[in-house]
Amino acid sequence: MEQEIDRFIQAILIACDPSQVALHQQALEYLSHVQQNAHESWRLALKVFVDTDPSGQGRKYPPQARFTALRMLDEFFDNRFERLDDDTFRSLQEAILSYIQSEYVYGSAESNASFLRNKFSHTLTLFFLCTYVEQWPTFFSDLFQLIRNGDSSQPKFNRHVSLLLFHLVVEISGEVADQTLKAARTFNPVRHARDGRVRDAVRERDAALINEAVLTIVADAAERMSLLRKSGTDSTALDEVVEIVDWGVRTFASYAGWVDINLTVTPSTVPLLFSLLADPSLAIRLATSAALLRIVSKGLKEPEDKLQLIKVLSLDRVIDALEAKTRAQQIERGSDEDEGEESYREALGKLLNVLGLELSKLVEECANPQVVSEAKRLLNQVLPIMLRFMADEYDDTCCTIFPLLQAVLGTYKRNKKVTPGPLDEPTRSFLNSLLNVVLQKMRWDKDTDPADMDLDDVAAFELLRKDLRSFMDSVLTIEPDLVTQAIRTLVLNTLSSYRSGVPVEWHDAELAIYLVYIFGEISKSGGKGRAAFCLAPAVPKDKRKDVNYSEYPLTPHGEILLALVQSRISAYPHRAVVMQFFETVARYSDFFKIRKDCIMPTLEAMVGTRGLHSPDTSVRRRTYYLFHRFIREGRNDVSPELASSLVEGIRDLLAIQVDLPTLDSQEDDLLTEAIKNPGLFDHQLYIFETVGILVSLLSKAQEQQASILLSVVTPLLDDLSTNLSSVKSKEDVIPIVQVHHVIMALGNIAKGFPDYPSPVPEGYSFAPLEVFRQVSHAILVALKAMNVFKCVRDAARYAFARIIATTGSNVTDVIPPLMANLLAHFEPSELVDFMNFIGLLIHRLQKDLFDVLDELLGPLNAHITNLLSQPPTGIDDGLTHAETKRAYIGLLTNIIGSGVYGVFISERNKNSLEPLLENMCRLAQDMSDPPSQKATFAFFGRAVHVWCRPEQPREDSQQALPGFERFVYERLVPTAFAVLSSPQFNPKDGQMLMVMLEIANFLQVVYSTRKTEAHEFFVSVFLPSQGWPPHTAMEFASKLRDLDNKGFRKYFTEFVRLSRSQPS
C-alpha cells in the first residue's frame, strides 16, 4: 500500500502545481479513477488522512493530500444505504475516534489547516448517517466522553471537541431536516427513508442528551464570557469563548425545528436565549434571533399549544424593547452606517414577521374562539412594532415584515367582504398609520441621485415602490377614501408649499408628482376620458367641442393635476422631479381637454431647457417620446397658430448627427453596428413624427402647410444630397449612415400625417402632395445610387410605406423604379420584409398597384419557389426558411383577398398559375410546418370564393377563371383529406387542430360556393372513392350543408378524431 500511497500523493502534488503541464492531465485522470473506485480505495484514503509522522506530533501527509482523502471517503459514504461489513466499520470507527482523541482532545484541531476541520465534520456526518441506526448507536455518548476536560485548571469542556460536536450536529440537521437542502438535491426515495430513520432514532435516543450538552456548554461559555468581559482579559481568550457561544446557539437553532419543543423551550433556555439576544457580540445576537425564529415557526399540532408557546416567549415585548433600543442607536450614529447593527435590526424584523405570521394563522385557521380572540389581541400588539420596522430607512429591514403585512391586509379584506360596514376605529387608525409609512417609504433617498445610481439599485427601489403600491391597493380595497385622501393631502400640501416659495426637498417633490402619476391607477372608481377629471354630464361625441368643460368641478384627480401644472414645479432644479412631471402630463392627456389653459405652460416646460433642449442627453432622449405622445394625444386641442409656433421652437432639433458605436470585437462590422445602435437618433425619430403631426394641423391653410413642410424637409434633402455625393465606398460609414437616418426621418415626418382616406370624403384637405412627391423622388435617387447597401434599402422601404399611407395613389409613379432598385441587390434576410411591404402597398393602393404587381409576381414567385425547394442547412437557415414560406403564403393570400386578384390570371402570369397552385398543394402537405399549412388552406378558401362562383359579377368578368372548380375537386379537396389521413397528423396537437379547423372552413367554402354540384361530388364521387359507406358520406355532406361554421367545425373535429381512433 505504501507504493500506492506514494503514487497518490505524487498525483495530488502534480495536480496542485500549475507548472506541471505535461503530467497535469494524467494526474487528474488517475485521481478521478481512484475516487470513482472509493469502495476499494477507502483504506488508502483513511490512512493518508489519519497517519502521523514518525514523531507522533503531526500528520504524515500534506494538507492537500489529506483533503483529497476526505473527498474520497465522502464518495465512499455518500449515497451508501446498505450496512457496512463489521471489519470495515470497526476499522473506520477506531481510526476516527483515535484521530479525534489525538487531534481534538490533545492536539490543536488542525490549526495549521483550518479548512480540514470543516471537511472532516462533513465526512464524519456522512459516516454517522451510514452507521448510527444499526452499527454505532453510541455515537454521541462516545463523543460526549471526549468533551469534558479532566484538568481542573482548564475550562470544563474541551473547546475543540465542543466545536466539533456543534459542527456535526449542524451538518446532521442539514442532512436530515433541512428542506432547502433536500429540495436542491435530486430526490432519492432510499435516501429519504434513511434520513427519516436517522431523524427518528436521534429523537428517541439522543435528542435530550444532545440538547443538554449543547445548552450546558453554551451556558458555561456564556458565564465565562461575562467574567472575561468584566476582567478585561485579552481579546483572544474572549474571542474563543464567543465562538463557542455563537456556534452553540447556531447548533441549538439547527435542531430546534425538528426535536420535541419541550426540550428547547424550558424555564432555563428562554432566559438564556433572551440574554444572548441582547449580547454585545453581533454574531451571538444574530445566531440567537435565528434560534428563536426556528422555535416560533415550529409546527405544533394543537393551536392551543402554539398560542401557549407564543405567550411563554412574550417575544413581542422583547422585540419592542430591542427595536426601540436599536433605533435610538441608529439615530445616534447618524450618517455613520454600521452594516452589522443594521443586519441585527433586519434579523429582529424577520423574527417579528414570523411571530406575527404565526398569530395571523391562528386568527384565520383556528376553530377555537378563545384562541382566536387571544391571538387577535397579541397580533394587535405586534402591529405598531411592525410599522416601526417598516419605517426603517434601510430597505432590507423595511422589507422583512412585508409577508406579515400582506397577511394582515388579506384578513382585513376578507373581513370587509363579510361585514361591509364602516371600519372600527383601531383598524382605521392602523391603516392611516400604515399609509403614512408607505408614503414616506416611497421617497427616494435624499442623498442619492437616481441618475448616478447603479442600475441594480434603481431597479431594487422601483421593486420596493411596486411592493408598497400593492399594500396601498389593499388598503384601497378596504377603505378607498383613506387612500385618496392621504394622497390628495400630501400632493396638495407639497405643491402648495412649492408654489408659495417654501423650500421643498427634491425627493418630496418627486414623490408628490409620482403620486399624481399613479393616481389614475389607484382611483379606479373614477370615470374614463374627461370624466376622470371633471364632474360633467355625459355629452355626445360630436358635441363635445362645443362644451366648456372648465365650468364643471374637478374630481380629486383633476384637482391634483391642476395643482401640478399651476405649481410650476416643472422648473424644479432636479432631473428626477422634471422627468416625473413630463411622464405624468404625457400620461393624462384627457385632462388637458378640460383645462386647455394648462396646455401652454406644459408645452413651455417640455420645449424649453428642462426638456427637449436640456443639455442632458438622457433627458432629451426620453422627452422626445413624451413630447410626441403629448402632442399626438392632444392634437385636436392644438391650434394652427400654436402648431406653427411649436415647429419653429423645435426646428433646431431636426439636425441629424451620426453617433458611431465602439466595436466590441474587430470582427464586428462598423456600418451594421451603427445602424443597430443609432444612439440618440432612434429617439429623435419621435421628433420628426411630431413635426409631421404639427404640420398636418395646418390643413386649413394649405399654402402655409406646404411652405412649412417644405422648410422642414429642404435641409434634410440637402443633407441627403451632400452625403450622397460623399459616399465613394463602403468604408465611408458616416455618410452612409447619414443617408439612412435622413430617409428614416423623412418617412417619420410622413407618418405624422393622417392616413389617406378611402373613399375620399367631400372637402378633404390633402397633405402637401407636391412636397411629398419631391421627397419621394429624392429618396428614389438616393436608393438608386446606394442600392448596394442593405440599410439604405431598408430605410427606403420604411419611408415609402409611410409616404404611401399619407399620399395614397398620388405617388404610384415612383413604385416601379422603387421595386427595381429594391430588387437590384437582394439578401435572403430582406425577402420577408419585402413581401410584407408589398402586402402593405396592396392594402393601401388596391387596383392602382395592379400593373406593378403584374410585372413583379412572376419573377418573385419563381425566386421564392426555388428558394423553398432547397433544404435548410442549419437552425438559423431553417427559421429563415419558415418565415419566408409564411410571408409568401401571406402575400398570395393578400393578393387573392384584394381587388388585384386578377393579376394571377393576367396575360403575363396565367401560364404560371397552375404551377403556383401545385406548389401550394405541396406546402399544404408539409406536416413539419402546421402554421404554414393553416395559412395555405386559408388561401385555398379565398381562391374558391373568388374563382368558383357560378356567376361572376359583371365588373369581375374579365378576372374569371373557368374550369377552376375541376382543379378544386381533383387536387385541393384530395389534398385536404390527405393531410387529415397522414400518419404524422395528430389532432390532439394544438397547432394541427388549427389546421383541421381551417380545412373545415375550406370545405364549407367549397360547398357554399358550388352548392348542389359540390353535394353530388362529395356524396357520389369523392367520398365513395375514399371507401366511405354511403350513409356516412350522406351524413357528412348533410352536416356540411346544414350546420353553421361553428357547428360544422365542432362536428368535423369530433368526426376526424373518431375516424383516426378506429383501426383501419
mmCIF file of N, CA and C in Angstrom, residues 283 381 409 424 478 499 511-512 610 628 709 720 735 885 1014 1032 1053:
data_model
loop_
_atom_site.group_PDB
_atom_site.id
_atom_site.type_symbol
_atom_site.label_atom_id
_atom_site.label_comp_id
_atom_site.label_asym_id
_atom_site.label_seq_id
_atom_site.Cartn_x
_atom_site.Cartn_y
_atom_site.Cartn_z
ATOM 1 N N ALA A 283 -22.452 38.480 16.346
ATOM 2 C CA ALA A 283 -22.615 37.096 15.872
ATOM 3 C C ALA A 283 -23.566 36.323 16.777
ATOM 4 N N GLN A 381 -50.981 43.856 19.246
ATOM 5 C CA GLN A 381 -49.822 44.409 19.956
ATOM 6 C C GLN A 381 -48.576 44.409 19.070
ATOM 7 N N LEU A 409 -53.365 42.501 5.913
ATOM 8 C CA LEU A 409 -54.259 43.188 4.985
ATOM 9 C C LEU A 409 -55.206 42.191 4.298
ATOM 10 N N ASP A 424 -63.901 49.650 12.313
ATOM 11 C CA ASP A 424 -63.757 50.070 13.710
ATOM 12 C C ASP A 424 -62.568 51.020 13.815
ATOM 13 N N ILE A 478 -59.999 48.018 1.019
ATOM 14 C CA ILE A 478 -60.643 48.001 2.334
ATOM 15 C C ILE A 478 -61.390 49.313 2.601
ATOM 16 N N ARG A 499 -45.265 76.199 -4.533
ATOM 17 C CA ARG A 499 -45.813 77.382 -5.222
ATOM 18 C C ARG A 499 -45.687 78.636 -4.360
ATOM 19 N N LEU A 511 -41.892 62.602 -5.089
ATOM 20 C CA LEU A 511 -42.937 61.715 -4.573
ATOM 21 C C LEU A 511 -44.323 62.285 -4.869
ATOM 22 N N ALA A 512 -44.485 63.589 -4.651
ATOM 23 C CA ALA A 512 -45.788 64.196 -4.905
ATOM 24 C C ALA A 512 -46.206 64.007 -6.362
ATOM 25 N N ARG A 610 -35.551 72.583 -19.893
ATOM 26 C CA ARG A 610 -35.800 71.499 -18.940
ATOM 27 C C ARG A 610 -36.125 70.195 -19.656
ATOM 28 N N HIS A 628 -43.821 63.816 -28.013
ATOM 29 C CA HIS A 628 -44.561 63.221 -29.132
ATOM 30 C C HIS A 628 -45.900 62.662 -28.656
ATOM 31 N N LEU A 709 -43.903 72.656 -44.392
ATOM 32 C CA LEU A 709 -43.383 71.310 -44.626
ATOM 33 C C LEU A 709 -42.136 71.358 -45.497
ATOM 34 N N LEU A 720 -29.232 64.987 -47.510
ATOM 35 C CA LEU A 720 -29.243 63.734 -48.266
ATOM 36 C C LEU A 720 -28.355 63.849 -49.500
ATOM 37 N N PRO A 735 -21.231 59.026 -43.917
ATOM 38 C CA PRO A 735 -22.240 59.491 -44.883
ATOM 39 C C PRO A 735 -23.286 58.426 -45.228
ATOM 40 N N LYS A 885 -41.518 31.244 -46.029
ATOM 41 C CA LYS A 885 -42.679 30.493 -46.511
ATOM 42 C C LYS A 885 -43.978 31.148 -46.033
ATOM 43 N N ALA A 1014 -71.350 20.548 -55.568
ATOM 44 C CA ALA A 1014 -70.421 20.063 -54.538
ATOM 45 C C ALA A 1014 -71.030 18.905 -53.769
ATOM 46 N N THR A 1032 -72.515 7.182 -44.377
ATOM 47 C CA THR A 1032 -71.549 8.095 -43.757
ATOM 48 C C THR A 1032 -71.293 9.280 -44.666
ATOM 49 N N THR A 1053 -64.317 18.197 -36.184
ATOM 50 C CA THR A 1053 -63.236 17.860 -35.252
ATOM 51 C C THR A 1053 -63.494 16.500 -34.611
#
